[in-house]
mmCIF file of C-alpha atoms in Angstrom:
data_model
loop_
_atom_site.group_PDB
_atom_site.id
_atom_site.type_symbol
_atom_site.label_atom_id
_atom_site.label_comp_id
_atom_site.label_asym_id
_atom_site.label_seq_id
_atom_site.Cartn_x
_atom_site.Cartn_y
_atom_site.Cartn_z
ATOM 1 C CA MET M 1 -147.313 19.163 -102.894
ATOM 2 C CA ALA M 2 -146.349 17.986 -99.431
ATOM 3 C CA HIS M 3 -142.872 16.705 -98.843
ATOM 4 C CA THR M 4 -142.534 13.977 -96.239
ATOM 5 C CA ALA M 5 -139.200 13.561 -94.569
ATOM 6 C CA GLN M 6 -137.962 10.035 -94.582
ATOM 7 C CA ARG M 7 -136.173 8.858 -91.547
ATOM 8 C CA THR M 8 -132.976 7.155 -92.417
ATOM 9 C CA ARG M 9 -132.256 4.108 -90.378
ATOM 10 C CA ARG M 10 -128.651 3.714 -89.409
ATOM 11 C CA THR M 11 -127.270 0.359 -90.159
ATOM 12 C CA GLY M 12 -124.412 -0.768 -88.063
ATOM 13 C CA ARG M 13 -123.627 -1.721 -84.548
ATOM 14 C CA ARG M 14 -124.238 0.042 -81.291
ATOM 15 C CA HIS M 15 -121.357 1.304 -79.267
ATOM 16 C CA PRO M 16 -120.507 -1.313 -76.601
ATOM 17 C CA LEU M 17 -121.027 1.243 -73.835
ATOM 18 C CA VAL M 18 -124.570 1.985 -75.042
ATOM 19 C CA ALA M 19 -125.372 -1.720 -75.170
ATOM 20 C CA THR M 20 -123.999 -2.160 -71.647
ATOM 21 C CA VAL M 21 -126.065 0.708 -70.274
ATOM 22 C CA MET M 22 -129.166 -0.765 -71.897
ATOM 23 C CA ALA M 23 -128.582 -4.276 -70.524
ATOM 24 C CA LEU M 24 -127.303 -3.394 -67.043
ATOM 25 C CA PRO M 25 -130.669 -2.640 -65.354
ATOM 26 C CA LEU M 26 -132.142 -5.948 -66.498
ATOM 27 C CA ALA M 27 -129.026 -7.815 -65.403
ATOM 28 C CA VAL M 28 -129.212 -6.274 -61.927
ATOM 29 C CA LEU M 29 -132.908 -7.084 -61.666
ATOM 30 C CA LEU M 30 -132.285 -10.712 -62.597
ATOM 31 C CA LEU M 31 -129.462 -10.924 -60.070
ATOM 32 C CA VAL M 32 -131.693 -9.663 -57.288
ATOM 33 C CA VAL M 33 -134.700 -11.797 -58.239
ATOM 34 C CA PHE M 34 -132.812 -15.043 -58.724
ATOM 35 C CA ASP M 35 -130.076 -14.427 -56.128
ATOM 36 C CA GLY M 36 -127.320 -15.202 -58.607
ATOM 37 C CA TRP M 37 -124.348 -13.432 -57.047
ATOM 38 C CA GLU M 38 -122.295 -16.632 -56.829
ATOM 39 C CA THR M 39 -122.979 -17.437 -60.466
ATOM 40 C CA VAL M 40 -121.894 -13.964 -61.548
ATOM 41 C CA ALA M 41 -118.691 -14.249 -59.525
ATOM 42 C CA THR M 42 -117.942 -17.638 -61.072
ATOM 43 C CA GLN M 43 -118.591 -16.408 -64.604
ATOM 44 C CA ALA M 44 -116.551 -13.246 -64.074
ATOM 45 C CA SER M 45 -113.683 -15.361 -62.786
ATOM 46 C CA SER M 46 -113.909 -17.638 -65.825
ATOM 47 C CA VAL M 47 -113.895 -14.688 -68.203
ATOM 48 C CA GLY M 48 -110.900 -13.237 -66.378
ATOM 49 C CA VAL M 49 -109.031 -16.500 -66.819
ATOM 50 C CA MET M 50 -109.893 -16.598 -70.528
ATOM 51 C CA LEU M 51 -108.621 -13.036 -70.937
ATOM 52 C CA GLY M 52 -105.457 -13.927 -69.078
ATOM 53 C CA ARG M 53 -105.969 -11.777 -65.992
#
């Protein structure tokens, strides 16, 4: 009788650092393709204001 190992799928959330590393290359590519440096600076500034920095 053959025993097949079942892969258990982890339920839960990814670590934020892992998610960032996964998304960063695509974000950089989109910045270069669409020349969105000003937009990124504006959004980063807005987020900084929301966080109180």
